[in-house]
PDB file of C-alpha atoms in Angstrom:
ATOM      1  CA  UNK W   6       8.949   4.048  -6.515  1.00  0.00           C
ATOM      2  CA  UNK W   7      11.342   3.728  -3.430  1.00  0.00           C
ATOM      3  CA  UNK W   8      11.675   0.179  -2.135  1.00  0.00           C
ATOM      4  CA  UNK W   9      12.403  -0.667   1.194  1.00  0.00           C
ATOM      5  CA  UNK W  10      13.924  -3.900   2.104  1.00  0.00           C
ATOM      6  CA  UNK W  11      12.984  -5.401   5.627  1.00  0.00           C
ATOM      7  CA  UNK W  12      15.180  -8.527   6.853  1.00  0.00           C
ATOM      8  CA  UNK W  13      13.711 -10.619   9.383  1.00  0.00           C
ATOM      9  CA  UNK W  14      16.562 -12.961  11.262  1.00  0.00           C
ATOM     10  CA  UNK W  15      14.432 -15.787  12.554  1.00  0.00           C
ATOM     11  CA  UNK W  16      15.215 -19.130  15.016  1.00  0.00           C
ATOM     12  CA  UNK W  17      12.808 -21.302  16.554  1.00  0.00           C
ATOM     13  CA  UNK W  18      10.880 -18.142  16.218  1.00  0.00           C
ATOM     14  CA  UNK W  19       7.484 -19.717  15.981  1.00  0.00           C
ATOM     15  CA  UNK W  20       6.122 -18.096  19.075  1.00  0.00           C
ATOM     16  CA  UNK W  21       7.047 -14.560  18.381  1.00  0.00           C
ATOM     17  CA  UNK W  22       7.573 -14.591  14.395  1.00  0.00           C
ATOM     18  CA  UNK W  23       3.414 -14.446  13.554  1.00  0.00           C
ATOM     19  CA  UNK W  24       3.454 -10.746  14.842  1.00  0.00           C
ATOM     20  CA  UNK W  25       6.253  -9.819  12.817  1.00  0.00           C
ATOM     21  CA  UNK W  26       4.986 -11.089   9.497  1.00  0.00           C
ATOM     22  CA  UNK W  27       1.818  -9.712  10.058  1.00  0.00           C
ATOM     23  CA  UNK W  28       2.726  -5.966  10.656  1.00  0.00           C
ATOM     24  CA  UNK W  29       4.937  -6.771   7.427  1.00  0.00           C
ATOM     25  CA  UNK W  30       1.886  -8.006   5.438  1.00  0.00           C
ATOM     26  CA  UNK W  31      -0.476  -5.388   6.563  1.00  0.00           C
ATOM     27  CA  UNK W  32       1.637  -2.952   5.422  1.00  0.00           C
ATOM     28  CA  UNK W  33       0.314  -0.463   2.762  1.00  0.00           C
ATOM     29  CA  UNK W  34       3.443   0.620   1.177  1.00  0.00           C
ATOM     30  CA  UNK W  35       4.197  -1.074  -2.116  1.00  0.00           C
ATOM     31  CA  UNK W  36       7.776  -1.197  -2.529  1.00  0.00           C
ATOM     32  CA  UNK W  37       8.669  -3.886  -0.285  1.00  0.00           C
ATOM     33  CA  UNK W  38      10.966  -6.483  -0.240  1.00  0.00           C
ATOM     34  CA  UNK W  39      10.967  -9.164   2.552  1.00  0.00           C
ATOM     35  CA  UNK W  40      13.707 -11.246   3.217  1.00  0.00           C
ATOM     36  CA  UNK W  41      13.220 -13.891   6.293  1.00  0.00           C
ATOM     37  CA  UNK W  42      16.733 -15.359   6.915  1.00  0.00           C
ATOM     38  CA  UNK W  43      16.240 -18.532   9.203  1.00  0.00           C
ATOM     39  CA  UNK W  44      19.202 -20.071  10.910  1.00  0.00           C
ATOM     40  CA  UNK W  45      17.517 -23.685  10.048  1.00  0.00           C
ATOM     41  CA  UNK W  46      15.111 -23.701  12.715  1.00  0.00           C
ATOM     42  CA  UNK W  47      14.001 -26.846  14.310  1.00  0.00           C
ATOM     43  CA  UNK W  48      10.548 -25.386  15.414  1.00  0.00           C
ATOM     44  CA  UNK W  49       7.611 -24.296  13.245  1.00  0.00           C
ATOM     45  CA  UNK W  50       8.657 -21.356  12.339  1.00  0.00           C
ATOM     46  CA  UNK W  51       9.469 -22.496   8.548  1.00  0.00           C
ATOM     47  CA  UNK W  52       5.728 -23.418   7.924  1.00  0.00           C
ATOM     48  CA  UNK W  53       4.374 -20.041   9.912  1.00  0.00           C
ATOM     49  CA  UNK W  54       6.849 -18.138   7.339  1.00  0.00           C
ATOM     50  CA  UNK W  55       6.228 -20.177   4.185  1.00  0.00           C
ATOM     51  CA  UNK W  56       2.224 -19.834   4.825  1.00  0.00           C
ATOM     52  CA  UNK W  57       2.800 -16.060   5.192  1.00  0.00           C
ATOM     53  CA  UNK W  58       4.730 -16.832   1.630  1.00  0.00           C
ATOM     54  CA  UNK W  59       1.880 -18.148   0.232  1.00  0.00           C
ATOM     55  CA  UNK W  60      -0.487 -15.488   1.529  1.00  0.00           C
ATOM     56  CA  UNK W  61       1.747 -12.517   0.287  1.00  0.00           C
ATOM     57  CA  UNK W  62       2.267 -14.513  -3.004  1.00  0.00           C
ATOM     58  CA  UNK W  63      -1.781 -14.812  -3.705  1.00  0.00           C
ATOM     59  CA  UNK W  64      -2.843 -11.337  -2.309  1.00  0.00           C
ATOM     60  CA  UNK W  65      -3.302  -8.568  -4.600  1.00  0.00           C
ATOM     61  CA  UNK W  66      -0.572  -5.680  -3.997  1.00  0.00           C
ATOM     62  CA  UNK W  67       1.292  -8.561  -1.706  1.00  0.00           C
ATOM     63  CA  UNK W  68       4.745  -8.308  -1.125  1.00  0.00           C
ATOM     64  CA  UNK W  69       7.965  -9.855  -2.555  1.00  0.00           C
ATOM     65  CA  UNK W  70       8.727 -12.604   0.012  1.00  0.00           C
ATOM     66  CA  UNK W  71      12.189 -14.569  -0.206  1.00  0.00           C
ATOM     67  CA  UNK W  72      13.382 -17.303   2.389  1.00  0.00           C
ATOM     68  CA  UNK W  73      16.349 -19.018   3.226  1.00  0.00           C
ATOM     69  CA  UNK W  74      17.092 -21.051   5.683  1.00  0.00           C
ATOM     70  CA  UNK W  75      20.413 -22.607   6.617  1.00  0.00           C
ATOM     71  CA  UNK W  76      22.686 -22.698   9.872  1.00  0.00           C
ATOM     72  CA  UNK W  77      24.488 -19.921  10.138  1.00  0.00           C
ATOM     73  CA  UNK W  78      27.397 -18.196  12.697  1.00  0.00           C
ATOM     74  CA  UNK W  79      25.100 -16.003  15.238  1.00  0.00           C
ATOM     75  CA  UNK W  80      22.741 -13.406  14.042  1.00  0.00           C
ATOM     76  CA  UNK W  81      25.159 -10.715  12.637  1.00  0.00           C
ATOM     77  CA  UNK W  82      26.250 -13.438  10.282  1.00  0.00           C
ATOM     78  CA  UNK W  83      22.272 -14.208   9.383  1.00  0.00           C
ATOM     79  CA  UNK W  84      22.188  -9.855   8.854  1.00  0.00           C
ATOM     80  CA  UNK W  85      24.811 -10.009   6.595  1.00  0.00           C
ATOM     81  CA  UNK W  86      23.271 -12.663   4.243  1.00  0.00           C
ATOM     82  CA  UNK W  87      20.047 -10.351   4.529  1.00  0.00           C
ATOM     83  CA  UNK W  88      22.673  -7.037   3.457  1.00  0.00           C
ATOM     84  CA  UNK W  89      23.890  -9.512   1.040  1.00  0.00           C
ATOM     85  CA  UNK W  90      20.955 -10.392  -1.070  1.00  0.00           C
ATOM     86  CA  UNK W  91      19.052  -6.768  -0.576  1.00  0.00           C
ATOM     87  CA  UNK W  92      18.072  -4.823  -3.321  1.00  0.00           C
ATOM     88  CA  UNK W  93      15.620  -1.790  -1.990  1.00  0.00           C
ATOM     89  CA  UNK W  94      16.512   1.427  -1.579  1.00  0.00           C
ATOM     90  CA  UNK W  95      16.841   1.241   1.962  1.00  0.00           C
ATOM     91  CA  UNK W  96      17.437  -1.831   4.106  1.00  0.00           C
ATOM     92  CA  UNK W  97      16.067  -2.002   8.109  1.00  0.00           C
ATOM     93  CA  UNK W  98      15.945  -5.156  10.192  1.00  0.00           C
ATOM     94  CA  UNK W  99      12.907  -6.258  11.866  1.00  0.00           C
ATOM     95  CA  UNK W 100      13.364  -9.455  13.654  1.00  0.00           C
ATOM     96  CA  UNK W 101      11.363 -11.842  14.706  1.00  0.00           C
ATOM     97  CA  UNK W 102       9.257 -10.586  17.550  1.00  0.00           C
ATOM     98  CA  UNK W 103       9.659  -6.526  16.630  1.00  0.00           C
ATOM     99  CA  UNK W 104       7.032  -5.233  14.165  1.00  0.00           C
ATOM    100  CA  UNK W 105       5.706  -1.955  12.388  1.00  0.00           C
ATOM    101  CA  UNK W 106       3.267   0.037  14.879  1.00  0.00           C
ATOM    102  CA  UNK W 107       0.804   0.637  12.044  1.00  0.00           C
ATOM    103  CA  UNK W 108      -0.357  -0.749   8.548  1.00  0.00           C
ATOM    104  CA  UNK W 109       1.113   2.461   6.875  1.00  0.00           C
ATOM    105  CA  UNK W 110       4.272   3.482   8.431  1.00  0.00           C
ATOM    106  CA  UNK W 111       6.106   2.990   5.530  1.00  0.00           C
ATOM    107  CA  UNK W 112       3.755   4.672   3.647  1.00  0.00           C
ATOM    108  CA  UNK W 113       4.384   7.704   6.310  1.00  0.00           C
ATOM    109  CA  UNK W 114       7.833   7.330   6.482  1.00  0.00           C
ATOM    110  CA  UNK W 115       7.966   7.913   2.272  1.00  0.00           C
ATOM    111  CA  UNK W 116       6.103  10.568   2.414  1.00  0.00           C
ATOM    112  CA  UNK W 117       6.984  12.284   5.465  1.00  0.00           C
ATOM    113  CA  UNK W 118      10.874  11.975   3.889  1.00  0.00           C
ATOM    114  CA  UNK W 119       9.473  12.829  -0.136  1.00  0.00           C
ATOM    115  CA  UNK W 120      11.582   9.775  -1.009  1.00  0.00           C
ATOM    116  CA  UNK W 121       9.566   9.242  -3.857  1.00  0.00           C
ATOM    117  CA  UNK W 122      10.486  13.140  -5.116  1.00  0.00           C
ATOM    118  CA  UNK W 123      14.077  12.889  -4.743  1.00  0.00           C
ATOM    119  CA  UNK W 124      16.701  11.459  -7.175  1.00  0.00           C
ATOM    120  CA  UNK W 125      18.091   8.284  -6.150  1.00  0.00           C
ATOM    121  CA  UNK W 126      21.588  10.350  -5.482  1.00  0.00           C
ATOM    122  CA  UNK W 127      20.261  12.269  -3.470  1.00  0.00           C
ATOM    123  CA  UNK W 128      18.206  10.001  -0.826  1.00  0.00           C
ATOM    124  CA  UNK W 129      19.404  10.555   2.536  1.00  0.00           C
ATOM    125  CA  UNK W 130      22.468   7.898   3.762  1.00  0.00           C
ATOM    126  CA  UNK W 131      20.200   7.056   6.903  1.00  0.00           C
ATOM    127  CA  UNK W 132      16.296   7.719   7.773  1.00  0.00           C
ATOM    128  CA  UNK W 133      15.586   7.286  11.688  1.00  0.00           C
ATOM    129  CA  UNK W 134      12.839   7.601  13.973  1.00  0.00           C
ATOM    130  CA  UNK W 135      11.682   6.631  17.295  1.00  0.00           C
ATOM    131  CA  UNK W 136      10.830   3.041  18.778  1.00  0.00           C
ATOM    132  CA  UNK W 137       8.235   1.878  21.412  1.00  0.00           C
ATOM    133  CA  UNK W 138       9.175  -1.138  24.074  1.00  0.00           C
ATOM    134  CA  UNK W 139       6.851  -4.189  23.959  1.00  0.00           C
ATOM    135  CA  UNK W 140       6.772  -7.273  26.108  1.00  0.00           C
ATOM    136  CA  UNK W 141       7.051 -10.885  25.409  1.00  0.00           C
ATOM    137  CA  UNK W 142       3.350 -10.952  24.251  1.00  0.00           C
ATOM    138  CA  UNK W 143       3.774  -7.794  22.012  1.00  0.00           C
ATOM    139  CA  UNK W 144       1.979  -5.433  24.584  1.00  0.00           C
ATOM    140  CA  UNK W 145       2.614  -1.409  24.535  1.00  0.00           C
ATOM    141  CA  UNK W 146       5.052  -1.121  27.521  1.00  0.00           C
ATOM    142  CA  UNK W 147       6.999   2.116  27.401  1.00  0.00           C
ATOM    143  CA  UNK W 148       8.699   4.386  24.805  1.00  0.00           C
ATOM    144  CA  UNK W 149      12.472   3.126  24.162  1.00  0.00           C
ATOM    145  CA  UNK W 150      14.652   5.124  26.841  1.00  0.00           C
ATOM    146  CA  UNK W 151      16.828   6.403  24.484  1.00  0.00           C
ATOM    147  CA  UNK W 152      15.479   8.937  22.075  1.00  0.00           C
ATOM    148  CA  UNK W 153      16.778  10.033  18.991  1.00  0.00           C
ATOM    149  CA  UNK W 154      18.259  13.215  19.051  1.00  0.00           C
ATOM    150  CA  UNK W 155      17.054  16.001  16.557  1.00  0.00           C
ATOM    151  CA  UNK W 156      20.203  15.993  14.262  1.00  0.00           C
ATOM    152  CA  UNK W 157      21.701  12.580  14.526  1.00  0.00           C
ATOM    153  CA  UNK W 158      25.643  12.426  13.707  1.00  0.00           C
ATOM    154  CA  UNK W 159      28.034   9.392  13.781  1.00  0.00           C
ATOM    155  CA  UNK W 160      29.342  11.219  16.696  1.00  0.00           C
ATOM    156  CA  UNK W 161      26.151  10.948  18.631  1.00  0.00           C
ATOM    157  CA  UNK W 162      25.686   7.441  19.387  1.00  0.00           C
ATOM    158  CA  UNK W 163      28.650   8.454  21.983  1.00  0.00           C
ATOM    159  CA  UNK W 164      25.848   9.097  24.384  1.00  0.00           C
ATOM    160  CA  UNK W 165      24.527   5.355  23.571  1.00  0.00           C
ATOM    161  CA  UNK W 166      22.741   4.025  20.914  1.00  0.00           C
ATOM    162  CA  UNK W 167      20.330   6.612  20.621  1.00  0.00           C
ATOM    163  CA  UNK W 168      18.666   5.271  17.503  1.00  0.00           C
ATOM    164  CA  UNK W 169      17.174   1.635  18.067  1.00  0.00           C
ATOM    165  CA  UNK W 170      18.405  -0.746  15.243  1.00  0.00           C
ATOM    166  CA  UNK W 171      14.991  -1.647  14.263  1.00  0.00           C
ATOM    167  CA  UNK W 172      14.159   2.345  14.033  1.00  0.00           C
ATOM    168  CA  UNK W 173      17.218   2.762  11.792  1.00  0.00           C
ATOM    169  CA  UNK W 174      16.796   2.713   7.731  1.00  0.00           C
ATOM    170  CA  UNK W 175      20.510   2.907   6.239  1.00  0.00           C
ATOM    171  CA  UNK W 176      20.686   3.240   1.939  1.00  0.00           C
ATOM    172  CA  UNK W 177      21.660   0.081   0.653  1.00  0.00           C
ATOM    173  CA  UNK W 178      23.873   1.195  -1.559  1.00  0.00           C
ATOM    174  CA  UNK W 179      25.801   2.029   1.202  1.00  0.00           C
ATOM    175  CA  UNK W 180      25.515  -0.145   3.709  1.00  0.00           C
ATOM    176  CA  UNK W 181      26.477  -3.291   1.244  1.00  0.00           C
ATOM    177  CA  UNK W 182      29.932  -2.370   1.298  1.00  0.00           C
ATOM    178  CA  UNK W 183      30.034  -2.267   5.282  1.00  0.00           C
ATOM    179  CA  UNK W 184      28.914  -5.714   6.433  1.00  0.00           C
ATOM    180  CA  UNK W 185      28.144  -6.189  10.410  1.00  0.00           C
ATOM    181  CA  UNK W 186      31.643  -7.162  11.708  1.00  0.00           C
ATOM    182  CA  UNK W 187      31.095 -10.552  13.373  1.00  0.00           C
ATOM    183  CA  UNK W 188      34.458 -10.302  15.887  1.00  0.00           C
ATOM    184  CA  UNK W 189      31.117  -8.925  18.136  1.00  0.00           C
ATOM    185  CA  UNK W 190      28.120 -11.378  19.215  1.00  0.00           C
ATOM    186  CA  UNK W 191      26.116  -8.633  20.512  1.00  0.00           C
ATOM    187  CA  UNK W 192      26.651  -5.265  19.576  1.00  0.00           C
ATOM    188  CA  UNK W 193      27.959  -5.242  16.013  1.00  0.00           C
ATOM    189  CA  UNK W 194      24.720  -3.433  14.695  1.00  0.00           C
ATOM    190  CA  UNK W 195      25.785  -0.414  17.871  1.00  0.00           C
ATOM    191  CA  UNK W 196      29.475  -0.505  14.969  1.00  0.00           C
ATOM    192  CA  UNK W 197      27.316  -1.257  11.802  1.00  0.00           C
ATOM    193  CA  UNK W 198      25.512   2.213  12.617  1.00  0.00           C
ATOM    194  CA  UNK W 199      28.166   4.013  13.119  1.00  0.00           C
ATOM    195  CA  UNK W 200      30.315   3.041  10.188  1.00  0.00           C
ATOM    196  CA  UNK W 201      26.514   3.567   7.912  1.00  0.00           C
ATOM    197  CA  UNK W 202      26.953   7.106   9.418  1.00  0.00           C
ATOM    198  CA  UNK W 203      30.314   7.849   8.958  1.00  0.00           C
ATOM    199  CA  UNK W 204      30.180   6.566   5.095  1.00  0.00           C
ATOM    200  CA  UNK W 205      27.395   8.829   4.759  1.00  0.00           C
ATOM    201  CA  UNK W 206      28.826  11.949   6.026  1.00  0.00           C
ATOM    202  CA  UNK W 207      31.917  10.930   3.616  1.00  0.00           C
ATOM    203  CA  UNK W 208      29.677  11.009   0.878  1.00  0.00           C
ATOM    204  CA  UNK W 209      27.705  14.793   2.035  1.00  0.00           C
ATOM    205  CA  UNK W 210      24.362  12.878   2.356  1.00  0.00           C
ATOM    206  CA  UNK W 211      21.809  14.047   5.078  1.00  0.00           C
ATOM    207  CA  UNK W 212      20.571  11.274   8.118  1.00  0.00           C
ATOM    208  CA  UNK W 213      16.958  12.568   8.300  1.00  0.00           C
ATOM    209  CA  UNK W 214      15.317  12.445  11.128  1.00  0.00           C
ATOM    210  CA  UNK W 215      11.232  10.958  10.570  1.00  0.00           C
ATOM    211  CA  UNK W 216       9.570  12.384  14.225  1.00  0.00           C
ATOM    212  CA  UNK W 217       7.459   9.451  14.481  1.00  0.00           C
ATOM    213  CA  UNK W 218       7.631   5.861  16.209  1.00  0.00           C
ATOM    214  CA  UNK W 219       8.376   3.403  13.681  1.00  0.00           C
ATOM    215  CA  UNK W 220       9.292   0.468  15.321  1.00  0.00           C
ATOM    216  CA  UNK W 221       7.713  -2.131  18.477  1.00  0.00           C
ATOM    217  CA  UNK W 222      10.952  -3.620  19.563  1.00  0.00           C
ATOM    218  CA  UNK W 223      10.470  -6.891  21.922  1.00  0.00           C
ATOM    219  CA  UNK W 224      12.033  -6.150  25.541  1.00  0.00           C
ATOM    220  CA  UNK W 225      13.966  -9.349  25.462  1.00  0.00           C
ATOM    221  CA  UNK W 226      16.696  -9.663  23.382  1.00  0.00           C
ATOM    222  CA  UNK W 227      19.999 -11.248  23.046  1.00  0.00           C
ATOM    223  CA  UNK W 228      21.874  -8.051  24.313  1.00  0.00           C
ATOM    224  CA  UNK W 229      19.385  -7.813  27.330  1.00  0.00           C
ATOM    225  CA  UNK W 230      20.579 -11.600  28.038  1.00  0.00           C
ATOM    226  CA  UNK W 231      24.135 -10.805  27.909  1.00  0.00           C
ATOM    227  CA  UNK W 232      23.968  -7.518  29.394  1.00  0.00           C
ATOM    228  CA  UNK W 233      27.654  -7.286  30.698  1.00  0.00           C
ATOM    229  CA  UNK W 234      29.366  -8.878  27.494  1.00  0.00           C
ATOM    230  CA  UNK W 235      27.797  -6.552  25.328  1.00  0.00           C
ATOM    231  CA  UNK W 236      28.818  -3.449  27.452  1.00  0.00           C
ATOM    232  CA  UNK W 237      31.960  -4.832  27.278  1.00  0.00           C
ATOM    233  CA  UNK W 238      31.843  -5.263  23.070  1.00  0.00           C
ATOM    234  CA  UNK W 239      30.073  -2.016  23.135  1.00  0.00           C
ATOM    235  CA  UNK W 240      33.071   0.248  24.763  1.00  0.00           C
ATOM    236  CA  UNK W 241      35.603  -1.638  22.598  1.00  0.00           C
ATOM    237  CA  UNK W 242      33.283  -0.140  19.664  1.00  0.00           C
ATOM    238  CA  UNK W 243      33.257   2.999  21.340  1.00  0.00           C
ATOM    239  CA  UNK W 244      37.019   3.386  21.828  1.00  0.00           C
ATOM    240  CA  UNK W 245      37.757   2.324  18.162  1.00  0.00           C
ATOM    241  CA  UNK W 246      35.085   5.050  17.127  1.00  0.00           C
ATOM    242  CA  UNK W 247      36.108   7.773  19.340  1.00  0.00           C
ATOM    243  CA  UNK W 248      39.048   7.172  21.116  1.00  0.00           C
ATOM    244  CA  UNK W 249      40.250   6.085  24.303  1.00  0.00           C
ATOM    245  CA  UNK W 250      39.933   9.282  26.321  1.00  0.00           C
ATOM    246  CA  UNK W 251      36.614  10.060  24.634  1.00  0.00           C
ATOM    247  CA  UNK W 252      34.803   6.702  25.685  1.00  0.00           C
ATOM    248  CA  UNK W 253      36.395   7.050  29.422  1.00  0.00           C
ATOM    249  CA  UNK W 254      34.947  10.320  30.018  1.00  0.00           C
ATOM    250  CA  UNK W 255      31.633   9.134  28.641  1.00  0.00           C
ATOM    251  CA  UNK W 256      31.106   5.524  30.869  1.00  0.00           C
ATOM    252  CA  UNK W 257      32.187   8.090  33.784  1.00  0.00           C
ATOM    253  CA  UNK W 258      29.125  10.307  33.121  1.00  0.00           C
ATOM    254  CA  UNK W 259      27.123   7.095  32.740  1.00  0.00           C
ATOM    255  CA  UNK W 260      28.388   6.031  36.011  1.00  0.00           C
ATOM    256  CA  UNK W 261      27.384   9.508  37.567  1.00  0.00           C
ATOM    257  CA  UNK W 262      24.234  10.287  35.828  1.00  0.00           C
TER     258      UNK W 262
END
C-alpha cells in the first residue's frame, strides 16, 4: 500500500492545531504517517498533540503518530526535520490550522491517481490538486485564487504559485535530496516546489493533476504577515528559476493585470 506522510509544523498552536489533528485522525486512508514537528512550544499545544497520540495509538486502524519537539530556526528549518525523518511515499505539509476537507481524501486522492496499481518507479514526481480558503475559526471562505493549471510544469509557477503548498504531494524519494533552502523566511516552499518539479521532469516522471480540493488552508499565515518581504524573496526565487528578463516581464503583467 502507498503511504503518505503528512508533517504538521506546530508553535503555540493550541488554538488552531485541534482542527488539524482531527481531519488527520478522521482520515480513512491507511497508509499514513504523521509527523508533528513542534518548535518547543510554550502553550498547550504539546498535551492537545500527545492526547491525539494517545487516541491514534489506541484506535483500531489509527495512524502512526511521531513527535518532536525542540527549538528550531523558523519553519522551513522545522519542514526540513519533517523531510528528514519521512518515510511514505509521498510527503505534503499540513500545518497547524490547515486540514483535509473530508475523512477520505486520501483515500480519493489514491484512487483517483491508481497509486496503489503502479510500481513504486513509476509513481508520479508530484500529485496536486486544488485548495479552499478558511478563516481564523476554520470557516469555508472562498476557493484559493490561484488555481492549478491543467498540466502543471516547473515553468508554471511563473504565473505565481499556482499550486498551494498544502495542495502539493511531492515523492519522497525525491524531495529528500532537495531540502527547503532556509536563506528564505517566507517563501522557500514557492523554491522547494519548483526544484521538486524540475528533479522530476529530470527523471521523465509525470506531476498529475487530482481535479479535486484537497486542502482548507487558514487565511492567515506567515507570508500574509510579511506580505512585502516575501514578494521580495519570492522574485529573487523567480529570477534564479527563470531568469532576469523572464521574472521582469512577468511582475509587469502583474502590475497591469
Amino acid at each position: 500500500m502507498i503511504k503518505f506522510t503528512i508533517v504538521t509544523i506546530t508553535y503555540n498552536a493550541a488554538a488552531v492545531i485541534d482542527r488539524t489533528l482531527e481531519s488527520v485522525f478522521r482520515q480513512t486512508y491507511e497508509g499514513v504517517e504523521h509527523l508533528i514537528i513542534d518548535g518547543a512550544s510554550t502553550d498547550d499545544t504539546l498535551q492537545r498533540v500527545e492526547a491525539y497520540k494517545q487516541r491514534s495509538d489506541a484506535s483500531d486502524g489509527g495512524h502512526k503518530v511521531i513527535i518532536q519537539s525542540e527549538p528550531d530556526h523558523g519553519i522551513y528549518d522545522a519542514m526540513n526535520k519533517g523531510l528528514t525523518q519521512a518515510s511514505g511515499d509521498y510527503i505534503v505539509y499540513m500545518n497547524a490550522g490547515d486540514f483535509f476537507p473530508e475523512s477520505d481524501t486520501l483515500e480519493q486522492i489514491a484512487h483517483r491517481c491508481r497509486l496503489n496499481e503502479l510500481p513504486s518507479d513509476e509513481l508520479p514526481a508530484v500529485l496536486y490538486g486544488n485548495t479552499n480558503i478558511v478563516d481564523a475559526e476554520g470557516r469555508y471562505l472562498h476557493p484559493r485564487r490561484l488555481q492549478p493549471p491543467a498540466q502543471l510544469t516547473w515553468r508554471s509557477f511563473r504565473h505565481g504559485m499556482l499550486v498551494c503548498h498544502q495542495a502539493f504531494y511531492a515523492r519522497t524519494d525525491l524531495a529528500k535530496n532537495l531540502q527547503y533552502d532556509i536563506q528564505y523566511k517566507y517563501s522557500a516552499d514557492v523554491d522547494w516546489c519548483i526544484r521538486v518539479m524540475r528533479e522530476g521532469e529530470r527523471a521523465a516522471l509525470p506531476l498529475y493533476n487530482i481535479n479535486m480540493v484537497v486542502a482548507n488552508y487558514t487565511e492567515e499565515g506567515a507570508t500574509t504577515r510579511h506580505h512585502r518581504e516575501s514578494l521580495m524573496e519570492r522574485f529573487h526565487i523567480m529570477r534564479r528559476h527563470y531568469g532576469l528578463v523572464s521574472t521582469l516581464l512577468m511582475h509587469l503583467w502583474f502590475v497591469v493585470r
